[in-house]
Every structure is written in C-alpha cells, then in structure tokens.
Coordinates of C-alpha atoms in Angstrom, one line a residue:
X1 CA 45.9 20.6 -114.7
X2 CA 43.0 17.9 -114.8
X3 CA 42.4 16.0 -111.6
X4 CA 41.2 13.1 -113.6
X5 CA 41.5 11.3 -116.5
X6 CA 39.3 9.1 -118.4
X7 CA 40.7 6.2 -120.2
X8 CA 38.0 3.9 -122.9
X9 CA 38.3 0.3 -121.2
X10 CA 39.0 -0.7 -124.6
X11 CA 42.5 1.2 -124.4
X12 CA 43.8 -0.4 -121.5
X13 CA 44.2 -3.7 -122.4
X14 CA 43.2 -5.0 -118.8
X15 CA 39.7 -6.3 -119.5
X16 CA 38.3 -9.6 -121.1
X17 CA 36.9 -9.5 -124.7
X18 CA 33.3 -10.6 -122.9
X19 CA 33.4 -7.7 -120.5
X20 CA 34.3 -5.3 -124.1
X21 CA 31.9 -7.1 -126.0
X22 CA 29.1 -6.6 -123.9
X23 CA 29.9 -2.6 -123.7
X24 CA 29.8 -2.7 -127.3
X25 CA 26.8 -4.6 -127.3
X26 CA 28.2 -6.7 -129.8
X27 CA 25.4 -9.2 -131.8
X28 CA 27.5 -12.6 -130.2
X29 CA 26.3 -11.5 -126.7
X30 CA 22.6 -10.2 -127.1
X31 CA 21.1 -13.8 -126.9
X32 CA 22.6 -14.2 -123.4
X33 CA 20.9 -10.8 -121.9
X34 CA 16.9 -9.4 -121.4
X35 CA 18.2 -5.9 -121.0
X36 CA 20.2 -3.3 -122.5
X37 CA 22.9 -1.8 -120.1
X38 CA 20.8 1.5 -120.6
X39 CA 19.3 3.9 -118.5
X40 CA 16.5 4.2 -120.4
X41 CA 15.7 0.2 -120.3
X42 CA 14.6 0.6 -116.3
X43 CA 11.2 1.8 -117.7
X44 CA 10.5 -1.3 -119.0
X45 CA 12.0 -3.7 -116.3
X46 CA 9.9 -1.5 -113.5
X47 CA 6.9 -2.5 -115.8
X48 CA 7.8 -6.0 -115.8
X49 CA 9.2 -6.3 -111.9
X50 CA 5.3 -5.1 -111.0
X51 CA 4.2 -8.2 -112.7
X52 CA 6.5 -10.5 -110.2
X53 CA 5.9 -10.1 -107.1
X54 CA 8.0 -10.9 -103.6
X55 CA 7.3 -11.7 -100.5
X56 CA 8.0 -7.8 -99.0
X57 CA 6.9 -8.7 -95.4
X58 CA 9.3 -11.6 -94.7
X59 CA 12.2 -9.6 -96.5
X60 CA 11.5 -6.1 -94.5
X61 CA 10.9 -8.5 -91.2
X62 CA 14.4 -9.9 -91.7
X63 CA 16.0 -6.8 -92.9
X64 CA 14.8 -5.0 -89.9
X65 CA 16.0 -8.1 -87.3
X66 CA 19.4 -7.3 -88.8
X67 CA 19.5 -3.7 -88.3
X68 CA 18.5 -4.2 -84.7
X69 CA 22.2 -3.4 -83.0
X70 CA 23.0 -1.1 -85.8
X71 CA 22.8 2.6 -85.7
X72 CA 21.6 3.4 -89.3
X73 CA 20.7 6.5 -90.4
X74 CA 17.2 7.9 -91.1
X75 CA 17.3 7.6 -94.9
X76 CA 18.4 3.5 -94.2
X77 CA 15.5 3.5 -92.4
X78 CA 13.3 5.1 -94.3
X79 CA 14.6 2.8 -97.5
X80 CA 14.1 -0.4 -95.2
X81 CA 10.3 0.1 -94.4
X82 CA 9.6 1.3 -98.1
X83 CA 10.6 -1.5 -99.3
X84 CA 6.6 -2.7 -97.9
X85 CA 5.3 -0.8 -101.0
X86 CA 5.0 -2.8 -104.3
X87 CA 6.8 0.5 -106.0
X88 CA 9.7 0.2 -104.3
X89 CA 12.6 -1.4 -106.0
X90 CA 16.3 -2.3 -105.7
X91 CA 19.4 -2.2 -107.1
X92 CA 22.0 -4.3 -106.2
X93 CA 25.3 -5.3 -105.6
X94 CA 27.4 -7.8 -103.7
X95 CA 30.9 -9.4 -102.3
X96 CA 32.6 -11.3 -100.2
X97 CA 33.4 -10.6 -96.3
X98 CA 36.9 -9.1 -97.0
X99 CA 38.9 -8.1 -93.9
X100 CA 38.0 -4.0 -93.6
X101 CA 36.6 -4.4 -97.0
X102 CA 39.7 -5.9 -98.4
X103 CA 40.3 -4.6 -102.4
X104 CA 39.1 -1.0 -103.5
X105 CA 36.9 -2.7 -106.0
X106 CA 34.4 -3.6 -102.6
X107 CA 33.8 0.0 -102.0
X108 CA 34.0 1.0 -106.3
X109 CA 30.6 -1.7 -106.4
X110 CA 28.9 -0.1 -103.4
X111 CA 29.7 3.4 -104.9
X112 CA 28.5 2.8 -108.2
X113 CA 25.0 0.9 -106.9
X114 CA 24.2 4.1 -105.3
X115 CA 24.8 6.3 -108.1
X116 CA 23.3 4.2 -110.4
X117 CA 20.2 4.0 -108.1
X118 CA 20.0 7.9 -107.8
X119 CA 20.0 8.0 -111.7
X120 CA 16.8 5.3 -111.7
X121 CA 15.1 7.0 -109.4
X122 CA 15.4 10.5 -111.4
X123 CA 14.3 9.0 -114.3
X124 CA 11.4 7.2 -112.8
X125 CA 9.7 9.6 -109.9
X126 CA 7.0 7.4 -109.3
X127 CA 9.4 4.9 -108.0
X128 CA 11.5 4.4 -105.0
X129 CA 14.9 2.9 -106.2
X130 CA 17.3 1.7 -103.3
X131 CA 20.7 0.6 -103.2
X132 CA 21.4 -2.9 -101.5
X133 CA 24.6 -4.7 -100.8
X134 CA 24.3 -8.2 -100.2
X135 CA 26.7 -9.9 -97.7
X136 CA 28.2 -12.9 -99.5
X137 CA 28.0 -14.4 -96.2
X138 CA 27.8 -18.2 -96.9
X139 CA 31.4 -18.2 -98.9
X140 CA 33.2 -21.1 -97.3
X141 CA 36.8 -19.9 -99.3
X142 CA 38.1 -18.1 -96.0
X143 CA 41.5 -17.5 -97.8
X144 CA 39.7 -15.2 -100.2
X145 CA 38.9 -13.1 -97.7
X146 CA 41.5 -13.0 -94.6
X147 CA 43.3 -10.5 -95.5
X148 CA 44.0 -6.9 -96.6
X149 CA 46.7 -5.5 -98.5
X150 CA 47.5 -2.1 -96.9
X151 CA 50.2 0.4 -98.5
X152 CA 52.6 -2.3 -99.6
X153 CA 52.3 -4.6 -96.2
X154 CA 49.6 -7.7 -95.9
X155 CA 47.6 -7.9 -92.7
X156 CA 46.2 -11.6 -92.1
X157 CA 43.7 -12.8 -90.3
X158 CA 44.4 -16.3 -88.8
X159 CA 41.7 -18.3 -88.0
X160 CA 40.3 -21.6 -88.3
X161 CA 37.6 -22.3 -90.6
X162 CA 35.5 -24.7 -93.0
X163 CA 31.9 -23.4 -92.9
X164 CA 29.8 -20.4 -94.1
X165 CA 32.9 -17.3 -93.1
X166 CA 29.7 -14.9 -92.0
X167 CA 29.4 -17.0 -88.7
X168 CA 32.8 -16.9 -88.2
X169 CA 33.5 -15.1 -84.8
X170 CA 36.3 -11.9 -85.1
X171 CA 38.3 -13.3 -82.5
X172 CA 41.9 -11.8 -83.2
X173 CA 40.6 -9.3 -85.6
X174 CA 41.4 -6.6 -82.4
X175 CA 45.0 -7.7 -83.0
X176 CA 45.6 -6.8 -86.7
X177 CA 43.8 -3.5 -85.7
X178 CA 46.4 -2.8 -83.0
X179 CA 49.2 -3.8 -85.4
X180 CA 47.7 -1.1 -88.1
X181 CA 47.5 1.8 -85.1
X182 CA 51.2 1.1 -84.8
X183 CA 51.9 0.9 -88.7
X184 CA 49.6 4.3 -89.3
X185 CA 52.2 6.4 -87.5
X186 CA 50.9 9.5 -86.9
X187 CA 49.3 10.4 -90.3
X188 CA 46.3 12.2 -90.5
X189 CA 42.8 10.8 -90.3
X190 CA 44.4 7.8 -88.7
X191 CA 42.1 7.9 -85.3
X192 CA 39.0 7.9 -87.7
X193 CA 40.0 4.6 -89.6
X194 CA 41.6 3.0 -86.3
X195 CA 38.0 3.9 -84.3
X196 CA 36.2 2.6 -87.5
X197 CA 37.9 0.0 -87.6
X198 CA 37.1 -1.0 -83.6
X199 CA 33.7 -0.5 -83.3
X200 CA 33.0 -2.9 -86.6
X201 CA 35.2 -6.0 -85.4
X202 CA 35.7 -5.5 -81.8
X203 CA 33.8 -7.5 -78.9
X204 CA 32.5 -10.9 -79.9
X205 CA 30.6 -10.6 -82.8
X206 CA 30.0 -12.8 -86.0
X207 CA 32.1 -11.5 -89.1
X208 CA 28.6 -11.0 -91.0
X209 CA 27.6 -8.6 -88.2
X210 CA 31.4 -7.1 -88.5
X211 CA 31.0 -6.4 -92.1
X212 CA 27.9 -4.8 -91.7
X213 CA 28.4 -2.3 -88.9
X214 CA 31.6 -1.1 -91.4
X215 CA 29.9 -0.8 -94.1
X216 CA 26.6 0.6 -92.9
X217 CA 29.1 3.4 -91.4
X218 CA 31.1 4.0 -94.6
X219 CA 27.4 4.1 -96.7
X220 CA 24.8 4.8 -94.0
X221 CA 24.2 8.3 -95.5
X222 CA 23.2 6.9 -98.6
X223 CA 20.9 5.0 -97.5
X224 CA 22.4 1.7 -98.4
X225 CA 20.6 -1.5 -97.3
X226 CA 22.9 -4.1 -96.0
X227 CA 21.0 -7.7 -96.3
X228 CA 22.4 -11.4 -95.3
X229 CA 20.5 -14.1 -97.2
X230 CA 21.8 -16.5 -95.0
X231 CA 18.5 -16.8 -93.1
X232 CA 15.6 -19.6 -92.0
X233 CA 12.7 -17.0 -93.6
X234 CA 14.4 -16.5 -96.6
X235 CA 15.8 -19.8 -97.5
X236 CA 12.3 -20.9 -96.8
X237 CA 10.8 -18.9 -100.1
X238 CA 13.3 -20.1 -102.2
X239 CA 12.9 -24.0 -100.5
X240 CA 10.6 -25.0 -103.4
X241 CA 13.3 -23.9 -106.6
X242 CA 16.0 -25.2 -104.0
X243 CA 13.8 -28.9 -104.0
X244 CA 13.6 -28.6 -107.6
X245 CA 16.7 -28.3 -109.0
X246 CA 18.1 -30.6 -107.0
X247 CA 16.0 -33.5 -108.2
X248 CA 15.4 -32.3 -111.7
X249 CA 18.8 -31.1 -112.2
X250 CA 17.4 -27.7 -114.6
X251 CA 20.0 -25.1 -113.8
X252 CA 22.8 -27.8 -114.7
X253 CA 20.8 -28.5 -118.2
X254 CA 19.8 -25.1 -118.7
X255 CA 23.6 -23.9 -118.8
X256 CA 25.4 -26.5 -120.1
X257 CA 23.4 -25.9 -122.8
X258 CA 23.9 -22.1 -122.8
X259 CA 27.8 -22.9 -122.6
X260 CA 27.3 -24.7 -125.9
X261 CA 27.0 -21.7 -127.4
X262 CA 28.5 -18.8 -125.2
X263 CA 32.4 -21.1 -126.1
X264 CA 32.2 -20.5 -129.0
X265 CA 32.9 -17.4 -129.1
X266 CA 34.1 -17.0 -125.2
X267 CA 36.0 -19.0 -122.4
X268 CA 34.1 -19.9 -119.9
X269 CA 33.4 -18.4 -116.3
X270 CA 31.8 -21.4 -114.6
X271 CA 30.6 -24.9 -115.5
X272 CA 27.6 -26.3 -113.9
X273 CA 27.4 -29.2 -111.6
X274 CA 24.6 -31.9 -111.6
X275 CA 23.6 -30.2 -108.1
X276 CA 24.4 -26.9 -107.8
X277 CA 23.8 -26.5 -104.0
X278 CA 26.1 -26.7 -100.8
X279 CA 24.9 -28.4 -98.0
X280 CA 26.0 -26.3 -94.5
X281 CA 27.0 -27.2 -91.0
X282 CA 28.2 -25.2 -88.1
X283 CA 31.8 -26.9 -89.0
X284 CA 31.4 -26.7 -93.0
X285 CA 29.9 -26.3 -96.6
X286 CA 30.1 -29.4 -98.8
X287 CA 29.0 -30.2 -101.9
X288 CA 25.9 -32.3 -102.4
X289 CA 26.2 -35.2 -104.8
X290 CA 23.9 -37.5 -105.7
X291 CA 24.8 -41.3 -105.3
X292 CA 22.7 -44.5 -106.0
X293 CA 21.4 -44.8 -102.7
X294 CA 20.2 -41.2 -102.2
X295 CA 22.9 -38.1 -101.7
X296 CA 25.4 -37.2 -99.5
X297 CA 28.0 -34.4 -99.2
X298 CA 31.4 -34.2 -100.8
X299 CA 33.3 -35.1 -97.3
X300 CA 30.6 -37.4 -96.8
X301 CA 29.6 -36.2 -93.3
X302 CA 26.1 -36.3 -94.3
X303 CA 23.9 -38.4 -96.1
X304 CA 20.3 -38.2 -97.4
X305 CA 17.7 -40.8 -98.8
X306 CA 15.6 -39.4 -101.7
X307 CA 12.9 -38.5 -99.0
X308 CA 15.4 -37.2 -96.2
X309 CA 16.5 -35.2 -98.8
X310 CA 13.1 -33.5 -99.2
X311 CA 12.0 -33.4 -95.5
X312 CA 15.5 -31.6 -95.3
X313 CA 15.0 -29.0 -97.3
X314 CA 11.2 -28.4 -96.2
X315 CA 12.2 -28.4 -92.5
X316 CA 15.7 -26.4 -92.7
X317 CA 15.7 -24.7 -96.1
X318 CA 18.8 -22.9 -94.0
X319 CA 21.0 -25.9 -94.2
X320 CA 20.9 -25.5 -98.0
X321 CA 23.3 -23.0 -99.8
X322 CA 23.2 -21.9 -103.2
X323 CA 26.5 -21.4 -105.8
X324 CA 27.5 -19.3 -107.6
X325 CA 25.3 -20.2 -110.4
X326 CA 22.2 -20.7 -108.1
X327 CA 23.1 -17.4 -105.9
X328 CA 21.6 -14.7 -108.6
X329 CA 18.3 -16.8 -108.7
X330 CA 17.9 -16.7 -104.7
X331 CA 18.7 -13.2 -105.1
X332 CA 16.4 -11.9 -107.6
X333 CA 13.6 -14.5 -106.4
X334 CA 13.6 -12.4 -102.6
X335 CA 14.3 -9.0 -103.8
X336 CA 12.5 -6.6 -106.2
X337 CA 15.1 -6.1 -107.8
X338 CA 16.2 -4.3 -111.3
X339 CA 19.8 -4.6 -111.9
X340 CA 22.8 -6.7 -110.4
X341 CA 26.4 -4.0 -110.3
X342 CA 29.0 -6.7 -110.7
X343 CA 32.6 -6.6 -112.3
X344 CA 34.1 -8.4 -115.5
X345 CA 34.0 -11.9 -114.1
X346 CA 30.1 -11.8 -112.5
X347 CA 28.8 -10.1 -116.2
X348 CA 30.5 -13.4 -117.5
X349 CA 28.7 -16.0 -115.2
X350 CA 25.7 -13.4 -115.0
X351 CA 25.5 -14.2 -118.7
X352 CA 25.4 -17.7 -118.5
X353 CA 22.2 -17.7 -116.4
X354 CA 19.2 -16.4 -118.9
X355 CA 17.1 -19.2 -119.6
X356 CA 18.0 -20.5 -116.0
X357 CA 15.7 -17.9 -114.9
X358 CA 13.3 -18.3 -117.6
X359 CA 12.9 -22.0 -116.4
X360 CA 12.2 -20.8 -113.0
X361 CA 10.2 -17.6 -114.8
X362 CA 12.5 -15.1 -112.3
X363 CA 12.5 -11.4 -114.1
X364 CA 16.4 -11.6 -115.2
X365 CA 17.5 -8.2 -114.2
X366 CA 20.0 -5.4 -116.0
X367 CA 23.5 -6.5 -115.3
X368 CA 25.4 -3.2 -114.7
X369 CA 29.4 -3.4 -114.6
X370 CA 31.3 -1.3 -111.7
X371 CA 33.2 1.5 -112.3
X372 CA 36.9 0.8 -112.2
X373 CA 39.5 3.8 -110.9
X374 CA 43.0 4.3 -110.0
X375 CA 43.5 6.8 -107.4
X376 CA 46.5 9.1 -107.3
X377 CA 47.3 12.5 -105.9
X378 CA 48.7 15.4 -108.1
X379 CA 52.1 15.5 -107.9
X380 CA 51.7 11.8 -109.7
X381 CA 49.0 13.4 -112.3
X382 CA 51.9 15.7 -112.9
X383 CA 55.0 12.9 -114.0
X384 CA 51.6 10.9 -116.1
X385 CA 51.3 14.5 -118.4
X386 CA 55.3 15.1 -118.4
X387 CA 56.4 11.6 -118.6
X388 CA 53.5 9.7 -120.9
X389 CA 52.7 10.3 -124.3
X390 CA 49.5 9.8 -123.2
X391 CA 47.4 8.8 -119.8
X392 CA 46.6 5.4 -121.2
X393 CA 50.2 4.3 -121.9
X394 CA 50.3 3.6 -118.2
X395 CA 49.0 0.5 -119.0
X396 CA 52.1 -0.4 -121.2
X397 CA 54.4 -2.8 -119.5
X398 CA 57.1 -0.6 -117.7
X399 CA 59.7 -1.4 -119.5
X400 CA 58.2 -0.3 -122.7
X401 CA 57.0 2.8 -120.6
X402 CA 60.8 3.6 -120.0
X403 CA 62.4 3.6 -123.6
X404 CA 59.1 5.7 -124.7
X405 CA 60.3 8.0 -122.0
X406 CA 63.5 8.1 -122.9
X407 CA 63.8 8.3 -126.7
X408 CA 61.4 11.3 -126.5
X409 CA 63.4 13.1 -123.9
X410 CA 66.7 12.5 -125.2
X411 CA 69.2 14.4 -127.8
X412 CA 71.2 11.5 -129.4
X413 CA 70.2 9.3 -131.6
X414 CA 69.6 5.9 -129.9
X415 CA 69.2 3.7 -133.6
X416 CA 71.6 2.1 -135.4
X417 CA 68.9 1.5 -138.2
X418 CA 70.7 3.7 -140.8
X419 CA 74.1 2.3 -139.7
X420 CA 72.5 -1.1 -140.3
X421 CA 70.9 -0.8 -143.8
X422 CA 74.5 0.9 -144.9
X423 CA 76.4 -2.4 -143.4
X424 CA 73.4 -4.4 -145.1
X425 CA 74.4 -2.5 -148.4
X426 CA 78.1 -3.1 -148.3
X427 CA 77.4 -6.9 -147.1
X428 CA 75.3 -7.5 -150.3
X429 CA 77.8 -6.7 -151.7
X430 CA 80.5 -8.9 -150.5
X431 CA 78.1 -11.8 -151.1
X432 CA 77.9 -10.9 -154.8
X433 CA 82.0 -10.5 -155.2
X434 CA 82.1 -14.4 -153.1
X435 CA 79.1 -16.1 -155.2
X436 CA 81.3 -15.0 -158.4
X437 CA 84.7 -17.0 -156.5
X438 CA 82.8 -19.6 -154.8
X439 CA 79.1 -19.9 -154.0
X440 CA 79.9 -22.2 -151.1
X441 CA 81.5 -19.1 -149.2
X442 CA 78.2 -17.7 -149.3
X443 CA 76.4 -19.6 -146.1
X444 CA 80.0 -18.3 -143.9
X445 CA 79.3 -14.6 -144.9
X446 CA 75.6 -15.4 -143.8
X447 CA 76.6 -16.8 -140.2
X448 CA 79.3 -13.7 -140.4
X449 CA 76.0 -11.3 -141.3
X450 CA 73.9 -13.0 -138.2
X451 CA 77.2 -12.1 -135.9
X452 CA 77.3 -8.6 -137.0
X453 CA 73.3 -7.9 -136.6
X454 CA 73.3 -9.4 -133.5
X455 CA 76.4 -6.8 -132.4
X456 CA 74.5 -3.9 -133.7
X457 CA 71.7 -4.8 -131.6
X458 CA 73.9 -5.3 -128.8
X459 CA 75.0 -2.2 -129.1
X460 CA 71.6 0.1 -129.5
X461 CA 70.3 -1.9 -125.9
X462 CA 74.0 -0.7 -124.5
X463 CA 72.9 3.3 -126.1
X464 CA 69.6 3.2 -124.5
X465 CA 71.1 1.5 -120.7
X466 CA 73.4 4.5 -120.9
X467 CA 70.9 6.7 -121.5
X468 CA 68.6 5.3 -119.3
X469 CA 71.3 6.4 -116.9
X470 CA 71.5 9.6 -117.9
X471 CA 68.2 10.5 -117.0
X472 CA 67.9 8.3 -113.9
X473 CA 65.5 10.6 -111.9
X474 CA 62.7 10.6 -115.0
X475 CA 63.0 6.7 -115.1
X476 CA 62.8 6.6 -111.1
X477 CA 59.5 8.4 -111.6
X478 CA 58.4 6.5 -113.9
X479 CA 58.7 3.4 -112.1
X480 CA 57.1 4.9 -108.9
X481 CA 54.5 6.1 -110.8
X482 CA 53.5 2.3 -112.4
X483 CA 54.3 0.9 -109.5
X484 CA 51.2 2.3 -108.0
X485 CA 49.1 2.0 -110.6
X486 CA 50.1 -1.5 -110.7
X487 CA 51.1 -2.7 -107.0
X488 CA 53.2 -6.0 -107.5
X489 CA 52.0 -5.8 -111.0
X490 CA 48.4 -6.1 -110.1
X491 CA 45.9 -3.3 -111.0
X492 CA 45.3 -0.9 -107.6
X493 CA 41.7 -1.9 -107.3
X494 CA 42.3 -5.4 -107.4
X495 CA 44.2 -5.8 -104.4
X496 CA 45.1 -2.5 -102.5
X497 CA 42.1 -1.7 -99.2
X498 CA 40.9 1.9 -99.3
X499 CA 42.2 2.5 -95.9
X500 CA 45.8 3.9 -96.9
X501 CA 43.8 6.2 -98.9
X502 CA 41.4 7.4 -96.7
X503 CA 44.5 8.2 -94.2
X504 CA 45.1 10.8 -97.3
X505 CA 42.7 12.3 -97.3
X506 CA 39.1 11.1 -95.2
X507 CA 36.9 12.9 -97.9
X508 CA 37.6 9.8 -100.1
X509 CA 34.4 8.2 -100.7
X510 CA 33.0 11.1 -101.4
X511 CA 35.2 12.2 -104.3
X512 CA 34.4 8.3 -105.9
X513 CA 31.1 9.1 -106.0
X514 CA 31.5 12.8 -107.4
X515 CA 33.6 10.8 -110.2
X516 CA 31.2 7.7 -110.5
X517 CA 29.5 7.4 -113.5
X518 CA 27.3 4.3 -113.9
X519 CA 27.4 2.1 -117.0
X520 CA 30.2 4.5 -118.2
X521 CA 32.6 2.7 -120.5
X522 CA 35.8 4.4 -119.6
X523 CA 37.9 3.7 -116.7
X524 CA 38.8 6.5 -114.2
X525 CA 42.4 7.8 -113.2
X526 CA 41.6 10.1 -110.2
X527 CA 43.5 12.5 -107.7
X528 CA 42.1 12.4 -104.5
X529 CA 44.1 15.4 -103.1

C-alpha cells in the first residue's frame, strides 16, 4: 500500500479560482505577474536581480546582531556571511509569530522554501540560493497568533497587547508549556517537544527572539536564515520609498488601479488605503491618516505637521511600519531576493502589487505557492482505499461520504426510483380517467401526487438510516477518518500545530521535506508512520 497520495488542487474543491487560475497560468492573470511559476524562469530573474542591487553590509550586519544568542549551525552561518557576495541570493518565505508555530501550514512554507531553494541552486551552480524566513514581527493582531490548536484541545496565551507582537515579552508562555507536559502523557518523543518548547520561550525574552530560537532549531540544518525587519538599519534603507508614498500616495493609486481590473474577473484580497503605513509605539500600531492640518494616527495619540512628518521618518524610519501591501516592497527592497513562497491568500494580494513595484522600479520576484498536505498514519491510509471510491472524495462533505460508502457496500436496493416511475405510470393514469369526469379533480390528484412523492422519499432516507445502521463500524470510520482531515470542519493544515504529530513520530519534518515538491500543483495526503 502507498504511503501517499497525490490529489490535483483542482479536485479538492478547497482552493480559490485565483489560486487555480494562476496554476493554470490562465491569460486573465498573466498581466498581474513578471514571472512564470517555473523553475526554469530563475535564469532570468538571477540575470535581472544582478542589475538591482542591496545594501549586503547593513543586511549581513543586522542578520548577524540577531543570531548573536543563537546557536546556529555551520551551514546558517555559512549562508549568513555569503550573503556579502553579489551572487548570492534568497528565497523567501514568511508568517506570523504563532504560539509554537501555531497551524501546520507555518512549518509546510518553511519546508517548501528550502526545497525550492535546493532546486535553484542545482539549476544555477554559479549561484548561492538560500532559504529565509521572515519574522512577521510588527503584526499588531495578537489574537491571530495566541494560540495553538493541539490534538483537539486549544492552548492560549493570555497577554495584554496593542503594539508590534515581536516585542511582546513570553511572560506566561512557561505555563501553557507546563499544562502541555501534563496533557502529553507519556507518549513518545514528548521530552523532545516539551525541552524544545522551553528553551525557545522560557526566561524573559521578546516573542521575536522566542520564535526564532524554535525555529532556527526545527530548520538550523538547513541552513535557514531567520531575519526581523523590524530594525533602525533597515527601516532606514527603505525611509526614502516610506517618505514617498506617504506624501504622494503611489502604492494606493498604483492598486486601486490594478483592482479595476483584477474584479473583474476576481474578489478582491485587499484594498488600498490613502497611506498605507502604521505608525508604532512601545504601547501600539495605528494607522496614519492624513488630516488638513498635517497627520495623525487612527487613535490619535500622535500627530504630525507635514514637516514633523518628514523629520519623523528621516530620524526614526523604525517608528514607521509597512502593511500588508507595503510589506513585499520593504522585503524585496532589503533582500536579493528571487521568489516570495506564500499560500492562496498572499498569491492573491502578491498579485495586486506589479506596477507598485515598477513605480518604485523594485525587481518583482517569482511568487511560489506552498505545498499543502494532510498527514495521516497507515491504518487511516488503509479505511481511505477500503472506504473511498477514490482518495479525493475525502473532500466530499461527510455526509455525502457516508451514503457513497454505504450504497457500494450494501446488498439491498436502497432506491425506490423504479417503484416511483411505476406509481408515476399508474397516477397518469388516474388523472386521465378524472380529466374525462371532471377536469377540476385534477389539481386534488396533483396535491395527492406531491403527498405520495414526498412519502417515497421519506421512505428511501428511512432504507439508507437503517442501513447506515447496519454497517455502523464502516460509517464510524469514516467519520474518524474526515474528522481529521478536516478538524472542526477546517482543513488539518489550517489550524492543527505540528507538535501532536511530531509526538508520532519525531522524524516528521523530515518526511515533509522527502514529500515536498515545490511549485507542484497537487496537494499531498501523507503517512508519517
């Protein structure tokens, strides 16, 4: 028996007609992208990234503060100082500070960055290509991110916040990690996950610097470079664009005018602001609007003349945070980067952005989708081949699932459908002997008709309960079996951590990354026992 399957996203019904049109690289979308989702377009956008140059000092210089506390790994180290040399380039994805990582989609990105890096790099020798993560550390939405969903139980994080969540301090962090020593039991590989667990978030430490010591130990191997924009140096190379679009408003005028055209044909991800920057505080992150005096933020705890405003920026380019429609720019104006790994909903803003960046001339990079799995162990492999008529039917809603599984697997007949054109038969009949007595009996027999179809259908749902009965233990299965595809009715990835998994079997990341396949357009059902 297979210890996989592979499922086209177009057969799972789970995935926006953007994110399917841009596999298929339908015509509608090709304005709104420079690149191909195509290995062999990285030829080109090396070419052209040589052209663009960065400021590799200040980023290495940064990088390397960072990394001071951390024990990294020789090949990190190795990537960090390469990135000095103009032929060394990046590939990159990035998320939010999730508790332990939060959703399985965190560590799918990571995964499939790194793989898709080692596939650059073989097809370009000449060039280093290295994996980055970057920290999403300036997210102010600390719902989002408070939380992990762990084998049917939700661990939160309780903390007070209104500012940029990397600063946040882990304070009660220890807590939830004691609570999930007790939950664990005694299942295998627990110690590793509890210890792993400790040494990111224990002792007083910002949730930035939490998130990276966990993920630098899940990915350190691989040479992964974590990176937090958040920072004086780099917000001072992007303090120019961050001056510009502020007073000259391009990025909001640059996509409104791309959503003119992208709706009509797609909804859309994100609309544009007039200002598309956050100012931040040590207590928050508020919008900056403009008034007719000057600016100020959306809670109006700060405000700004025109020329404050500017000396603002030019004196603490750190006290200015970018969007979500701002954040690719400040990321590809930094790194030397290629492509941006995102999922369904980033391609969709991602595509929004084109002639942002050409306004700004910024190289627009490849924008590669994530992989997407479901992980499962045998034994559940085993009810998909028994139970399914085939592995993408999982995907059905359950109860159609169910009477598939049952109508194949019974021996009665569970239609009435040749009982029911016989009745039809004999009632056309009666209506012809009444429309001879008295046509006005005619809309009676019809009501009388209704009753009886309606009690035949009564009756099959009645054939198929008792059936369902009858082979209780198949349904059962069934229902287990979708239920962790689909925890709570939400697909695994999107809200189950890896940690449950891990306990499993601690080999776990490794056998993603044996079954990642970058720019792939299938989705992954995979056994990790």
């Amino acid at each position: 028996m297979e210890n996989s399957f592979k499922i086209p996203y177009h057969s799972t019904g789970n995935f926006s007609q953007l994110f399917l049109d841009y596999l298929d690289a339908n015509e509608k979308l090709k304005p709104f992208y420079e690149h191909a989702p195509e290995v062999k377009s990285f030829e080109h956008i090396i070419s052209n990234r040589k052209n663009n140059p960065i400021d590799r000092a200040t980023l290495v210089a940064v990088i390397q503060e960072q990394y001071q506390n951390i024990q990294s790994s020789a090949l990190t180290k190795q990537n960090i100082s390469s990135l000095l040399a103009e032929n060394t380039f990046t590939i990159t994805t990035g998320h939010q500070l999730g508790l332990f990582t939060a959703e399985l989609y965190f560590i799918y990105k990571i995964i499939t960055c790194i793989n898709l890096a080692k596939q650059v790099a073989v097809t370009n020798p000449r060039n280093n290509i290295i994996p980055v993560f970057w920290m999403a550390t300036e997210d102010h939405d600390f719902e989002e991110i408070n939380h992990a969903n762990i084998a049917g139980t939700t661990f939160e994080w309780k903390q007070q916040s209104g500012g940029a969540v990397g600063t946040l301090e882990t304070n009660g962090i220890d807590k939830i990690i004691d609570s999930l020593d007790h939950y664990f039991g005694a299942q295998t590989n627990k110690e590793k996950i509890i210890q792993l667990f400790k040494l990111a978030y224990s002792e007083k430490k910002s949730l930035a610097d939490a998130t990276r010591i966990l993920v630098n130990e899940l990915f350190k191997e691989d040479g992964l470079i974590i990176i937090d924009a958040n920072h004086p140096k780099l917000k001072n190379r992007f303090s120019e664009i961050i001056s510009k679009d502020i007073f000259e408003q391009n990025s909001f005028a640059k996509v409104s005018e791309t959503n003119s055209l992208l709706k009509k044909h797609y909804p859309i991800q994100v609309n544009p602001r007039e200002l598309n920057f956050f100012y931040l505080s040590a207590q928050s992150r508020s919008r900056i609007i403009k008034t007719e005096s000057g600016f100020e933020t959306a809670d109006q705890k700060f405000k700004f003349s025109a020329d404050e405003l500017l000396s603002e920026i030019k004196v603490h380019p750190e006290n200015f945070s970018p969007n979500v429609l701002m954040r690719p720019l400040y990321q590809e104006h930094i790194l030397p980067n290629l492509a941006y790994v995102g999922g369904p909903g980033e391609i969709a803003y991602w595509l929004q952005l084109k002639s942002t960046f050409a306004h700004y001339m910024i190289p627009f990079p490849l924008i590669a989708w994530r992989n997407s799995f479901a992980l499962t162990e045998k034994k559940q492999l085993k009810v998909m081949n028994t139970h399914l008529n085939q592995p993408e039917d999982i995907f059905k809603p359950l109860e159609a699932i169910v009477n598939e599984f049952v109508q194949n697997h019974t021996q009665n007949e569970l239609s009435l459908a040749t009982e029911q054109q016989l009745i039809s038969l004999q009632l056309g009949a009666i209506h012809e002997k009444l429309a001879r007595i008295d046509p006005t009996l005619l809309a009676t027999a019809s009501a009388s008709d209704k009753k009886i179809s309606k009690l035949l259908t009564s009756l099959e749902k009645k054939m198929l309960k008792a059936e369902k009965k009858r082979q209780q233990i198949g349904v059962n299965q069934i229902v287990k079996l979708k239920s962790s595809f689909f925890p709570n009715g939400i697909l695994q990835e999107r809200t189950e951590n890896f940690s449950a998994w891990y306990l499993k079997n601690n080999a776990l990341l490794e056998i993603i990354k044996n079954n990642s396949e970058p720019l792939s357009k299938n989705f992954q059902i995979i056994a990790i026992d």
